Amino acid sequence: MSRAERAKILTPTPENICLAAEALRRGEVVGMPTETVYGLAGSAFDPAALARIFEAKERPTFDPLIVHVPPGPPSNVVAWLESLRLVDSTRLSPQACERVEALARSFWPGPLTLVLPKHADVPDLATSGLMTVALRMPKHSIAQALIMEARTPLAAPSANRFGRISPTSATAVVEELGDRIDWVLDGGPSDVGVESTVIRVEEDGQLILLRPGGLARESIEAALGASLHNAPSRVGSHLGTGAAQVSPGMLESHYAPSKPLYLLPGPIGALTPKQWAAIQSQTKNAAFLLMESREEKLVAAHFEGQTSVRSLCAGSQLPSANLAARRLFAALRELDGSSASVIFSEPCPWITGLGQAIADRLKRASRGEIK
Ligand code: TXA
Ligand code: MG
């Protein structure tokens, strides 16, 4: 069976949401829209469903999943998460609890994942044996409806094969996993476009940024009046068993197209003749990913050969990191599907806001920089 033959894209009618929720209750996995990227959902307390997620994604089991919770109360979030058998509050100080409450009040539902001490009932497969569990309350109405109808929290990593580009549309999920899953609920294009920001809340209330994502660091720091700490790139096993890393999914190479992607040393308009020569020496058929600039003509003027160009802020009077983030993965996917043999990307020009997430994903997608 070819990849596209098996998976069906479901319009999100109440009947189809029920159908998908029933499949989840039977231990099956379903493609779920969220505001960040599409996820591959399975019942968080069902080890067989979790095993299916890892299998479909070809994901190594050392990389833990994010558990998605239904819309919750505006206060006493920690006690509520404990009542859902997700969090062990005895391992959080009062200050840490306050921080969780403040973060949830400001940013849930939304693109923020909190890593908290896990309840004993959370299966080890969901957390890769770590003592912590990653939790997120999605904002997308179809995700919320599905979680509520399934009557269980849903573990859902991004719905791509391991290491590849996250899907931001139902058709992209079918491209990635169409031969392995039955259903994808269609919730339209993902609004944020990059994965959630992941923060670990330490027992004493310190906050560690594990993954820059769809919620800007500055927004979090402003809401709390406190700064986030950066995660060391790798650590040993103090979080749990085995050679666990701080955030095991944060591998150097990730979010990658199948074609080699190289970062340009500056915007297209600023490249020197020598740099163009270096680009030219790589291929006769190149793809270009432009950030803020809309200088498709400059590409044609400098590059001899065939080109495919995507400009993330095309058609907009107001180029912004938010717009670029929303379009980033779909553009990478298109360029990966073009006839080009190499992709060249402008570096991310935005230093703050979602610029951090864009720069992070481009770095992990790339094989290095053109000098
Ligand atoms: O926006 C998102 O977060 C999407 C949508 C579907 O919700 N999900 C997503 O999942 O990006 P995934 O599996 O692709 O990324 C999960 C990230 C990984 O970097 C993983 O290492 C980290 O969360 N993570 C999960 N549990 C963790 C834990 N207990 N400690 C540290 N990092 C954890
Ligand atoms: Mg992922």
CSV table of N, CA and C and ligand atoms in Angstrom, one decimal, residues 32 34 36-40 57 59 62-66 68 111 113 115-116 126-127 130-134 136 138 156-160 166 194-198 200 210-211 239 245-250 254-255, ligand 1:
chain,number,residue,atom,x,y,z
A,32,MET,N,-3.6,14.6,15.2
A,32,MET,CA,-4.4,15.6,15.9
A,32,MET,C,-3.8,17.0,15.6
A,34,THR,N,-2.9,20.8,16.3
A,34,THR,CA,-2.8,21.7,17.5
A,34,THR,C,-2.3,23.0,16.9
A,36,THR,N,0.4,24.6,17.4
A,36,THR,CA,1.8,24.7,17.1
A,36,THR,C,2.1,23.8,15.9
A,37,VAL,N,2.0,22.5,16.0
A,37,VAL,CA,2.2,21.6,14.9
A,37,VAL,C,1.2,20.5,15.1
A,38,TYR,N,1.0,19.6,14.1
A,38,TYR,CA,0.2,18.4,14.3
A,38,TYR,C,0.9,17.4,15.1
A,39,GLY,N,0.1,16.7,16.0
A,39,GLY,CA,0.7,15.7,16.8
A,39,GLY,C,0.2,14.3,16.4
A,40,LEU,N,0.9,13.3,16.9
A,40,LEU,CA,0.4,11.9,16.7
A,40,LEU,C,-0.1,11.5,18.1
A,57,LYS,N,6.4,6.5,14.4
A,57,LYS,CA,7.4,7.6,14.2
A,57,LYS,C,8.8,7.1,14.0
A,59,ARG,N,10.6,6.4,16.4
A,59,ARG,CA,11.3,7.3,17.4
A,59,ARG,C,12.0,6.4,18.4
A,62,PHE,N,14.3,6.6,24.0
A,62,PHE,CA,14.9,7.5,25.0
A,62,PHE,C,14.4,9.0,24.8
A,63,ASP,N,13.5,9.2,23.8
A,63,ASP,CA,13.0,10.5,23.6
A,63,ASP,C,11.5,10.6,24.1
A,64,PRO,N,11.3,11.3,25.3
A,64,PRO,CA,10.0,11.2,25.9
A,64,PRO,C,8.9,12.1,25.2
A,65,LEU,N,7.7,11.8,25.5
A,65,LEU,CA,6.5,12.4,24.8
A,65,LEU,C,6.0,13.6,25.6
A,66,ILE,N,5.2,14.4,25.0
A,66,ILE,CA,4.4,15.5,25.7
A,66,ILE,C,3.0,15.0,25.9
A,68,HIS,N,-0.8,15.8,26.6
A,68,HIS,CA,-1.7,16.9,26.4
A,68,HIS,C,-3.0,16.8,27.3
A,111,PRO,N,1.0,27.5,23.6
A,111,PRO,CA,2.2,26.8,23.1
A,111,PRO,C,3.3,26.7,24.2
A,113,THR,N,5.0,24.1,27.1
A,113,THR,CA,5.0,22.7,27.8
A,113,THR,C,5.8,22.9,29.1
A,115,VAL,N,7.7,20.8,32.2
A,115,VAL,CA,8.2,19.5,32.6
A,115,VAL,C,8.2,19.5,34.1
A,116,LEU,N,7.4,18.6,34.7
A,116,LEU,CA,7.1,18.6,36.2
A,116,LEU,C,7.4,17.2,36.7
A,126,ALA,N,6.0,6.9,28.4
A,126,ALA,CA,5.7,8.3,28.1
A,126,ALA,C,6.9,9.2,28.5
A,127,THR,N,7.6,8.8,29.5
A,127,THR,CA,8.6,9.7,30.0
A,127,THR,C,10.0,9.2,29.8
A,130,LEU,N,12.2,8.8,32.8
A,130,LEU,CA,12.6,10.0,33.6
A,130,LEU,C,11.6,10.1,34.8
A,131,MET,N,12.0,10.9,35.8
A,131,MET,CA,11.2,11.2,36.9
A,131,MET,C,10.2,12.3,36.7
A,132,THR,N,10.3,12.9,35.5
A,132,THR,CA,9.5,14.1,35.1
A,132,THR,C,8.6,13.7,33.9
A,133,VAL,N,7.5,14.5,33.8
A,133,VAL,CA,6.6,14.4,32.7
A,133,VAL,C,6.4,15.8,32.0
A,134,ALA,N,6.3,15.8,30.7
A,134,ALA,CA,6.1,17.0,30.0
A,134,ALA,C,4.6,17.2,29.7
A,136,ARG,N,1.2,19.8,28.4
A,136,ARG,CA,0.8,20.9,27.7
A,136,ARG,C,-0.7,20.9,27.5
A,138,PRO,N,-3.2,22.3,25.0
A,138,PRO,CA,-3.3,23.0,23.7
A,138,PRO,C,-4.5,23.9,23.6
A,156,ALA,N,1.3,13.1,22.8
A,156,ALA,CA,1.4,13.4,21.3
A,156,ALA,C,2.7,14.1,21.0
A,157,PRO,N,3.6,13.4,20.4
A,157,PRO,CA,4.8,14.0,19.8
A,157,PRO,C,4.3,14.6,18.4
A,158,SER,N,5.2,15.4,17.8
A,158,SER,CA,4.9,15.9,16.5
A,158,SER,C,4.7,14.7,15.6
A,159,ALA,N,3.8,14.9,14.6
A,159,ALA,CA,3.4,13.7,13.8
A,159,ALA,C,4.3,13.5,12.5
A,160,ASN,N,5.6,13.5,12.8
A,160,ASN,CA,6.6,13.3,11.7
A,160,ASN,C,7.4,12.1,12.0
A,166,SER,N,8.5,18.8,11.3
A,166,SER,CA,7.1,18.7,11.9
A,166,SER,C,6.1,19.1,10.9
A,194,VAL,N,5.6,26.5,14.8
A,194,VAL,CA,6.7,25.8,15.4
A,194,VAL,C,6.3,25.2,16.7
A,195,GLU,N,7.0,24.2,17.2
A,195,GLU,CA,6.6,23.4,18.4
A,195,GLU,C,6.6,24.3,19.6
A,196,SER,N,6.0,23.8,20.7
A,196,SER,CA,5.8,24.6,21.9
A,196,SER,C,7.2,24.9,22.6
A,197,THR,N,7.2,25.9,23.4
A,197,THR,CA,8.4,26.2,24.2
A,197,THR,C,8.3,25.2,25.4
A,198,VAL,N,9.5,24.6,25.7
A,198,VAL,CA,9.5,23.6,26.8
A,198,VAL,C,10.3,24.1,27.9
A,200,ARG,N,11.5,23.4,32.0
A,200,ARG,CA,11.4,22.5,33.2
A,200,ARG,C,11.4,23.3,34.5
A,210,LEU,N,14.2,24.4,28.0
A,210,LEU,CA,14.8,23.2,27.3
A,210,LEU,C,14.6,23.3,25.8
A,211,ARG,N,13.6,24.0,25.3
A,211,ARG,CA,13.4,24.2,23.9
A,211,ARG,C,12.8,25.5,23.6
A,239,LEU,N,18.2,13.0,36.3
A,239,LEU,CA,16.7,13.1,36.2
A,239,LEU,C,16.0,11.7,36.3
A,245,GLN,N,19.3,12.8,28.9
A,245,GLN,CA,19.8,14.1,28.6
A,245,GLN,C,18.8,15.1,29.2
A,246,VAL,N,19.1,16.4,29.2
A,246,VAL,CA,18.2,17.4,29.8
A,246,VAL,C,16.9,17.3,29.1
A,247,SER,N,16.9,17.4,27.8
A,247,SER,CA,15.7,17.3,27.0
A,247,SER,C,16.1,16.4,25.8
A,248,PRO,N,15.8,15.1,25.9
A,248,PRO,CA,16.4,14.2,25.0
A,248,PRO,C,16.1,14.5,23.5
A,249,GLY,N,14.9,15.2,23.3
A,249,GLY,CA,14.6,15.4,21.9
A,249,GLY,C,15.5,16.5,21.2
A,250,MET,N,16.2,17.2,22.0
A,250,MET,CA,17.0,18.3,21.5
A,250,MET,C,18.3,17.8,20.9
A,254,HIS,N,17.9,17.6,13.6
A,254,HIS,CA,16.5,17.4,13.9
A,254,HIS,C,15.8,18.3,12.9
A,255,TYR,N,14.5,18.1,12.8
A,255,TYR,CA,13.6,19.0,12.0
A,255,TYR,C,14.2,19.1,10.6
B,1,TXA,O1,4.1,21.8,20.1
B,1,TXA,C1,4.5,20.8,20.6
B,1,TXA,O2,5.1,20.6,21.6
B,1,TXA,C2,4.1,19.5,19.7
B,1,TXA,C3,2.6,19.4,19.7
B,1,TXA,C4,2.1,18.2,19.0
B,1,TXA,O3,2.1,19.5,21.0
B,1,TXA,N1,4.7,18.4,20.2
B,1,TXA,C5,6.0,18.1,20.2
B,1,TXA,O4,6.4,16.9,20.7
B,1,TXA,O5,6.8,18.9,19.7
B,1,TXA,P1,7.9,16.3,20.4
B,1,TXA,O6,7.8,14.9,20.9
B,1,TXA,O7,8.2,16.4,19.0
B,1,TXA,O8,8.8,17.1,21.3
B,1,TXA,C6,8.8,16.8,22.7
B,1,TXA,C7,9.9,17.5,23.4
B,1,TXA,C8,11.2,16.8,23.1
B,1,TXA,O9,12.3,17.7,22.9
B,1,TXA,C9,11.4,16.0,24.4
B,1,TXA,O10,12.7,15.7,24.6
B,1,TXA,C10,10.9,16.9,25.4
B,1,TXA,O11,9.8,17.5,24.8
B,1,TXA,N2,10.5,16.2,26.6
B,1,TXA,C11,9.4,15.4,26.8
B,1,TXA,N3,9.4,15.0,28.1
B,1,TXA,C12,10.4,15.5,28.7
B,1,TXA,C13,11.0,15.4,30.0
B,1,TXA,N4,10.4,14.6,30.9
B,1,TXA,N5,12.1,16.1,30.3
B,1,TXA,C14,12.7,16.8,29.4
B,1,TXA,N6,12.2,17.0,28.1
B,1,TXA,C15,11.1,16.3,27.8
